[in-house]
PDB file of C-alpha atoms in Angstrom:
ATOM      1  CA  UNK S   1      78.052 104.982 113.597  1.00  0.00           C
ATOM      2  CA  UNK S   2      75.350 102.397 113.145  1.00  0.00           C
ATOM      3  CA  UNK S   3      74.853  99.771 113.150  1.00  0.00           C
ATOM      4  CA  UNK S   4      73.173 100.531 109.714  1.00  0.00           C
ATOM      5  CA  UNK S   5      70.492  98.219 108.031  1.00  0.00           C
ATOM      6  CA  UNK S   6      68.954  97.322 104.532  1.00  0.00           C
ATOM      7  CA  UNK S   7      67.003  94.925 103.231  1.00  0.00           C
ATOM      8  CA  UNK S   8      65.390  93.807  99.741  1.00  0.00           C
ATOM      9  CA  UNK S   9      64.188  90.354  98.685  1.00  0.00           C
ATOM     10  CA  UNK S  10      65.480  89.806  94.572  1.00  0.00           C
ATOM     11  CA  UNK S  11      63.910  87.108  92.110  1.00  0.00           C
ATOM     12  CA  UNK S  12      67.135  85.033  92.159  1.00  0.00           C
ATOM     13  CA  UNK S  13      68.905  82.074  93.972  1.00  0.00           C
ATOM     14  CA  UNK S  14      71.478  82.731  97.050  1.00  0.00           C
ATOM     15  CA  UNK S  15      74.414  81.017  95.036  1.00  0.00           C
ATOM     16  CA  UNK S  16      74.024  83.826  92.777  1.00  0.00           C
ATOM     17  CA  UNK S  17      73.301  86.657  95.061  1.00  0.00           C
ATOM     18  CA  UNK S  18      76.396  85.248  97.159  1.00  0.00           C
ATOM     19  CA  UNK S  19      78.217  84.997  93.893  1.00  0.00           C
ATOM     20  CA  UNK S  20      78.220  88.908  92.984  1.00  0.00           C
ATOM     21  CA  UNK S  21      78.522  89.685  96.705  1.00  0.00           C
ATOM     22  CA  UNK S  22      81.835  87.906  96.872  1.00  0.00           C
ATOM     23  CA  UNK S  23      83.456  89.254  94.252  1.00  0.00           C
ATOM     24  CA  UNK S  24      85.103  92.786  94.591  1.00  0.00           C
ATOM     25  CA  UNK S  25      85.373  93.103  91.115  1.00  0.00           C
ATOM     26  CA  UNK S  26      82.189  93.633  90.261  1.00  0.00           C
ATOM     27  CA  UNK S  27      81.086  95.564  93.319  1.00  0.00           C
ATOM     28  CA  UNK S  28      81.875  98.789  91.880  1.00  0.00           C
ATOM     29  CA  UNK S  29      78.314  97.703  89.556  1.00  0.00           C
ATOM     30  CA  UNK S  30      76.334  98.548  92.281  1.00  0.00           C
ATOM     31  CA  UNK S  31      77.791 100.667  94.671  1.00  0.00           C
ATOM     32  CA  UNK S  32      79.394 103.163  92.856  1.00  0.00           C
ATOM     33  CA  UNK S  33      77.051 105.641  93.429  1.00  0.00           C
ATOM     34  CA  UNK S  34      78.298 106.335  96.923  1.00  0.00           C
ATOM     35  CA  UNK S  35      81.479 104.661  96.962  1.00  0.00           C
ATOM     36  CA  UNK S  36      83.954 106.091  94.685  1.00  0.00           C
ATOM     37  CA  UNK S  37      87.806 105.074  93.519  1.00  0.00           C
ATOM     38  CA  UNK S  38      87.213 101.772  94.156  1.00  0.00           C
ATOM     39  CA  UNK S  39      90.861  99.735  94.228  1.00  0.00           C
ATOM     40  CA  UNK S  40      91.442  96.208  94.714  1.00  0.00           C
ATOM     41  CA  UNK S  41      93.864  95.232  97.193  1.00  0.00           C
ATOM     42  CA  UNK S  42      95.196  92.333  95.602  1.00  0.00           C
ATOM     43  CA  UNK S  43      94.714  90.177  92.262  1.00  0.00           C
ATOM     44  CA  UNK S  44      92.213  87.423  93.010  1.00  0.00           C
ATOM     45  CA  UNK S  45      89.180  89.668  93.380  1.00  0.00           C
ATOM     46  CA  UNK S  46      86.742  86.763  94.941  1.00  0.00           C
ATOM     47  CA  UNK S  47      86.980  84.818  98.145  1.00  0.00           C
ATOM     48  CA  UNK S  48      88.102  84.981 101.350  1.00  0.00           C
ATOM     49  CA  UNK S  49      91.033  87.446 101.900  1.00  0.00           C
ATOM     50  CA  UNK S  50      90.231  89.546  99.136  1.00  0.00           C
ATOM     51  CA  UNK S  51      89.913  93.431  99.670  1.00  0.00           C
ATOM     52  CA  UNK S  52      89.324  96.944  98.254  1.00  0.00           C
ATOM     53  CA  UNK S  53      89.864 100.599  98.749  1.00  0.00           C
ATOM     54  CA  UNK S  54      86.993 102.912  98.282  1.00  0.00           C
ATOM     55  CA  UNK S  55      86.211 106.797  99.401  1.00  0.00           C
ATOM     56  CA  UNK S  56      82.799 107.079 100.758  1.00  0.00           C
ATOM     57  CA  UNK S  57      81.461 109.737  98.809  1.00  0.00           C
ATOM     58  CA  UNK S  58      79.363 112.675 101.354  1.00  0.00           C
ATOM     59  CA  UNK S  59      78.567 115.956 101.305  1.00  0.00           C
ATOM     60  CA  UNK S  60      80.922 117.311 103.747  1.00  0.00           C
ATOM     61  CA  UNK S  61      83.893 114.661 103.611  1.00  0.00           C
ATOM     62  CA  UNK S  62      84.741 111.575 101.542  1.00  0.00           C
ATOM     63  CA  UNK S  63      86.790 109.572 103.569  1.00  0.00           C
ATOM     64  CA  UNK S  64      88.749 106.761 102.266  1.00  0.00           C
ATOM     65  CA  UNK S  65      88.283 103.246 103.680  1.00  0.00           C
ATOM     66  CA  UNK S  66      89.411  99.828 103.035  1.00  0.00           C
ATOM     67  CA  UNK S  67      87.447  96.527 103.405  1.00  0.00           C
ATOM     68  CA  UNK S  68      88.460  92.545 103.143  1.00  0.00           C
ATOM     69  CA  UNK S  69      86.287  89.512 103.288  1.00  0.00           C
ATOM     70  CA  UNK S  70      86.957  87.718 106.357  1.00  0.00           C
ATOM     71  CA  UNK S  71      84.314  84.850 106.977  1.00  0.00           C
ATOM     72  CA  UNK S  72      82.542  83.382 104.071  1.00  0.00           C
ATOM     73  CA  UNK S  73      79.472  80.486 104.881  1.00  0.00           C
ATOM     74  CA  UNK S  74      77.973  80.237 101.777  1.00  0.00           C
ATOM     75  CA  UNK S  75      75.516  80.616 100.340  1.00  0.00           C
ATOM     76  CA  UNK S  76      74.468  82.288 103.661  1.00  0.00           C
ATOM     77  CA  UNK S  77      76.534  84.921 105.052  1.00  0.00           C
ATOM     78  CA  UNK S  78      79.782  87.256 103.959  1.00  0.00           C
ATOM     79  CA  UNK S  79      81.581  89.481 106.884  1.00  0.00           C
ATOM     80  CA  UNK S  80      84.289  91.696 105.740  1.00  0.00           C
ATOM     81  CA  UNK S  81      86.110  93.858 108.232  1.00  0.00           C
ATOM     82  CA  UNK S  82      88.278  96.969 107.675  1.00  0.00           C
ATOM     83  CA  UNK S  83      89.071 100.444 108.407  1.00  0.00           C
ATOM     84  CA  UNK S  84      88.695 104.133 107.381  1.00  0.00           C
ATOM     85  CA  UNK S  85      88.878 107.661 108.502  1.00  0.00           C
ATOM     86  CA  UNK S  86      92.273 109.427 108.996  1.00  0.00           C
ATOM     87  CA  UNK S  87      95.087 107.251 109.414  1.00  0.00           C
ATOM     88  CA  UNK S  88      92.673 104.264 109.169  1.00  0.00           C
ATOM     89  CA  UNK S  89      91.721 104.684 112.925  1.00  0.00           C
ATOM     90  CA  UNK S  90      88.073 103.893 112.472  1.00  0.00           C
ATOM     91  CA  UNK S  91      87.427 100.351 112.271  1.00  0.00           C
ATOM     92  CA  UNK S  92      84.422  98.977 110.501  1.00  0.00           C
ATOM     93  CA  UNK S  93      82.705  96.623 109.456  1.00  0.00           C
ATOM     94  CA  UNK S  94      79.587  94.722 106.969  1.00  0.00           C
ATOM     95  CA  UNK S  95      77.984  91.989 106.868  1.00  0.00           C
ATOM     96  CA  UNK S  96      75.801  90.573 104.108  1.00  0.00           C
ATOM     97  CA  UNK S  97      72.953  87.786 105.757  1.00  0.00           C
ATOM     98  CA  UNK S  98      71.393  85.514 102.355  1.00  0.00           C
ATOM     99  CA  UNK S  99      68.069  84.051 103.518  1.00  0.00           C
ATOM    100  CA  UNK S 100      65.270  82.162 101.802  1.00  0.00           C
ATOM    101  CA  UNK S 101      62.271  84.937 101.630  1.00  0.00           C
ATOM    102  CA  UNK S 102      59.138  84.024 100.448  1.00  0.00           C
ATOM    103  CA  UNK S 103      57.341  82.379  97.391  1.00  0.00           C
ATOM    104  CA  UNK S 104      60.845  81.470  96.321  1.00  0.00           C
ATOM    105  CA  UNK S 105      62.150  84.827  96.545  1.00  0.00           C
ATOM    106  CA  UNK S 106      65.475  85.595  98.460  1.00  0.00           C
ATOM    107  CA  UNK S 107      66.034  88.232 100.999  1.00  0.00           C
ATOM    108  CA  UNK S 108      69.574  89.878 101.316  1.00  0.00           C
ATOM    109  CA  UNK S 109      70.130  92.315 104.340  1.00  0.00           C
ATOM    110  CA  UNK S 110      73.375  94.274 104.616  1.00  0.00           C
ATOM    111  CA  UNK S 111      74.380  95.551 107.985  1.00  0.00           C
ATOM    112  CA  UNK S 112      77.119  98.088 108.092  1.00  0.00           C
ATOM    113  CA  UNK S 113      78.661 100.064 111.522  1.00  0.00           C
ATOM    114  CA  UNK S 114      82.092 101.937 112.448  1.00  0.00           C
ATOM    115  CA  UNK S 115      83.227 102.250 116.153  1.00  0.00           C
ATOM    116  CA  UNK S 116      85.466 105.447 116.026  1.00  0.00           C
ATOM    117  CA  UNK S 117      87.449 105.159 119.575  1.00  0.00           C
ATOM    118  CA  UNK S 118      88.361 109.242 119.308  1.00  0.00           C
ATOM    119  CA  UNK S 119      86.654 111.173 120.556  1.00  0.00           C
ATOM    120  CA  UNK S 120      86.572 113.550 117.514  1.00  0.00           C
ATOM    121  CA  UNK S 121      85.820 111.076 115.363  1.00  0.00           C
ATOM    122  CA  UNK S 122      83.280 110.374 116.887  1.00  0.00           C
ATOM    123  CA  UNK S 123      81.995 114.025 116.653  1.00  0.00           C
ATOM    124  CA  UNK S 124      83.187 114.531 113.075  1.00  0.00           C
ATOM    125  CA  UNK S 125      80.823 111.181 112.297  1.00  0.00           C
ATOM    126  CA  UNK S 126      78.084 112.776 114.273  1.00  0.00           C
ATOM    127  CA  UNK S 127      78.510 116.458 112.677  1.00  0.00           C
ATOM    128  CA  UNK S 128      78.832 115.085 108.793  1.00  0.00           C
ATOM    129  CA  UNK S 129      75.391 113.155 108.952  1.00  0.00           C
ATOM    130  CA  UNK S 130      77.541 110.087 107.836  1.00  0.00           C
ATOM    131  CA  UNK S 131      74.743 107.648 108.879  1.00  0.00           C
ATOM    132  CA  UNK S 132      71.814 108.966 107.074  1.00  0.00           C
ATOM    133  CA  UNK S 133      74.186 109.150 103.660  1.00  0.00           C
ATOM    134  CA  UNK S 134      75.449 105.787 104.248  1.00  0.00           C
ATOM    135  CA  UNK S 135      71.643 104.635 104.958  1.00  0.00           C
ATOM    136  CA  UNK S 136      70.460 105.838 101.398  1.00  0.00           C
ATOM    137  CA  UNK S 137      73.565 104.707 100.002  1.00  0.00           C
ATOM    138  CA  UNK S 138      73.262 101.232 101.586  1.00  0.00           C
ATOM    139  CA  UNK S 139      69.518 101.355 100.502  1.00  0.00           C
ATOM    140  CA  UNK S 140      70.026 102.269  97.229  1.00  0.00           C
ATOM    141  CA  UNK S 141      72.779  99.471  96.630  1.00  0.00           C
ATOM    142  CA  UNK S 142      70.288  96.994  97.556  1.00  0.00           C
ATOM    143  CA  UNK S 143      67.915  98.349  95.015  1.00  0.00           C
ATOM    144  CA  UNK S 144      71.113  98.602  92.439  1.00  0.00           C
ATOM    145  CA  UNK S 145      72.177  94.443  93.384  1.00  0.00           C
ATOM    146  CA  UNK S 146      68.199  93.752  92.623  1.00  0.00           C
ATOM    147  CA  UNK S 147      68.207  95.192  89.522  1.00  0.00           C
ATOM    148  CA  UNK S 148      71.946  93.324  88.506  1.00  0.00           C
ATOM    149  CA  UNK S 149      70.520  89.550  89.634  1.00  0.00           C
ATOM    150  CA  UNK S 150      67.285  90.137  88.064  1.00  0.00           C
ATOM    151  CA  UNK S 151      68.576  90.764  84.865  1.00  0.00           C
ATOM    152  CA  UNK S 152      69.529  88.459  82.591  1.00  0.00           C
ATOM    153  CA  UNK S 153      73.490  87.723  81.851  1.00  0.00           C
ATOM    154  CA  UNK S 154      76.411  87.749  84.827  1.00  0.00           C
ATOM    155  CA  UNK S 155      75.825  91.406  85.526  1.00  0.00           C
ATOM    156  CA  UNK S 156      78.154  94.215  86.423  1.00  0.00           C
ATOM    157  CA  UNK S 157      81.595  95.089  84.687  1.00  0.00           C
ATOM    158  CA  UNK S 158      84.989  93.784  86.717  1.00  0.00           C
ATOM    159  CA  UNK S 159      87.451  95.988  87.639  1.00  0.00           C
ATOM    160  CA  UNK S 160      91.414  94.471  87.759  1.00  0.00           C
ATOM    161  CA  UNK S 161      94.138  95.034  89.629  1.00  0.00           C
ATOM    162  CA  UNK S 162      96.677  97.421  87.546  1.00  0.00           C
ATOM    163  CA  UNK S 163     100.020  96.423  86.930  1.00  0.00           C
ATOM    164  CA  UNK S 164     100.084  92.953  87.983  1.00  0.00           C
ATOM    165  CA  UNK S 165     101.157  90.157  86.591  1.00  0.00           C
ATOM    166  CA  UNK S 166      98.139  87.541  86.089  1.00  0.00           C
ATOM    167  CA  UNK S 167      99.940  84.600  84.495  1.00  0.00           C
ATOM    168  CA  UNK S 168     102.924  82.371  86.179  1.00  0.00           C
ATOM    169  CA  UNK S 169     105.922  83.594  83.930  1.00  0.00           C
ATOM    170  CA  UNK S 170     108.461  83.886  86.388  1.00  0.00           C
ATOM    171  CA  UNK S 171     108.430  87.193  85.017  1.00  0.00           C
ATOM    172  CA  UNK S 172     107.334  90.264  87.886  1.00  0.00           C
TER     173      UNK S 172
END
């Protein structure tokens, strides 16, 4: 599926845009609306290496799929890679481009695609209309980030790992 574009220019600098976009934690802020049961994969929610669990959230299947951030060049670009589908077969992935738009605006674009290998996921994908979801979802995160970096404060509630240990005790 895809590759799958968006693109919105926000009243607010690329450190912060690149800020929010980096940290998994607060991602659930603005993409909830289309991806559900968010999980993070490990403690430190920011930076390179850091990952999530999500279902996709569609009318005729929600599958679950998993995404880390591989290559960070800030305040300019974020990749993250991962997979989905049954058995994680489906490998995916996003990438957010930070640009200087104009009259001091900046413009964010978020690509997104999936290259199923099977066959039959590759009809399932076809048959479920998961590209025209995942276009209004993408779309409407955009709109949702807008709204967080134009406001005034940090934006958007963290999530946390549960059950880990944050401090160095020596305690597990």
């Amino acid at each position: 599926m895809g590759p799958i574009s968006a693109e919105i220019e926000v009243d607010a600098s690329r450190e912060a845009a690149f800020e929010l976009i980096t940290d998994l934690g607060r991602r659930p802020s603005f993409t909830d609306h289309f991806l559900t049961d968010f999980h993070l994969l490990r403690l430190d929610a920011r930076g390179e290496g850091a990952g999530a669990r999500f279902r996709v959230k569609a009318p005729l299947r929600s599958p679950w799929e998993d995404t880390t951030l591989v290559e960070l060049e800030e305040p300019f670009k974020v990749e993250e890679r991962g997979s989905g589908g049954r058995v994680n077969r489906i490998p995916n992935r996003t990438v957010w481009e930070i640009e200087p738009g104009k009259a001091g605006m900046t413009l964010i674009r978020v690509t997104h695609w999936t290259t199923p290998s099977h066959p039959v996921d590759k009809l399932v994908e076809s048959l479920s209309w998961g590209a025209h979801f995942q276009r209004k979802g993408w779309k409407q995160t955009l709109n949702r980030l807008r709204a967080l970096l134009e406001a005034d404060g940090p934006g958007g509630e963290r999530i946390a790992v549960a059950g880990g240990n944050r401090y160095t005790t020596g305690i597990p």
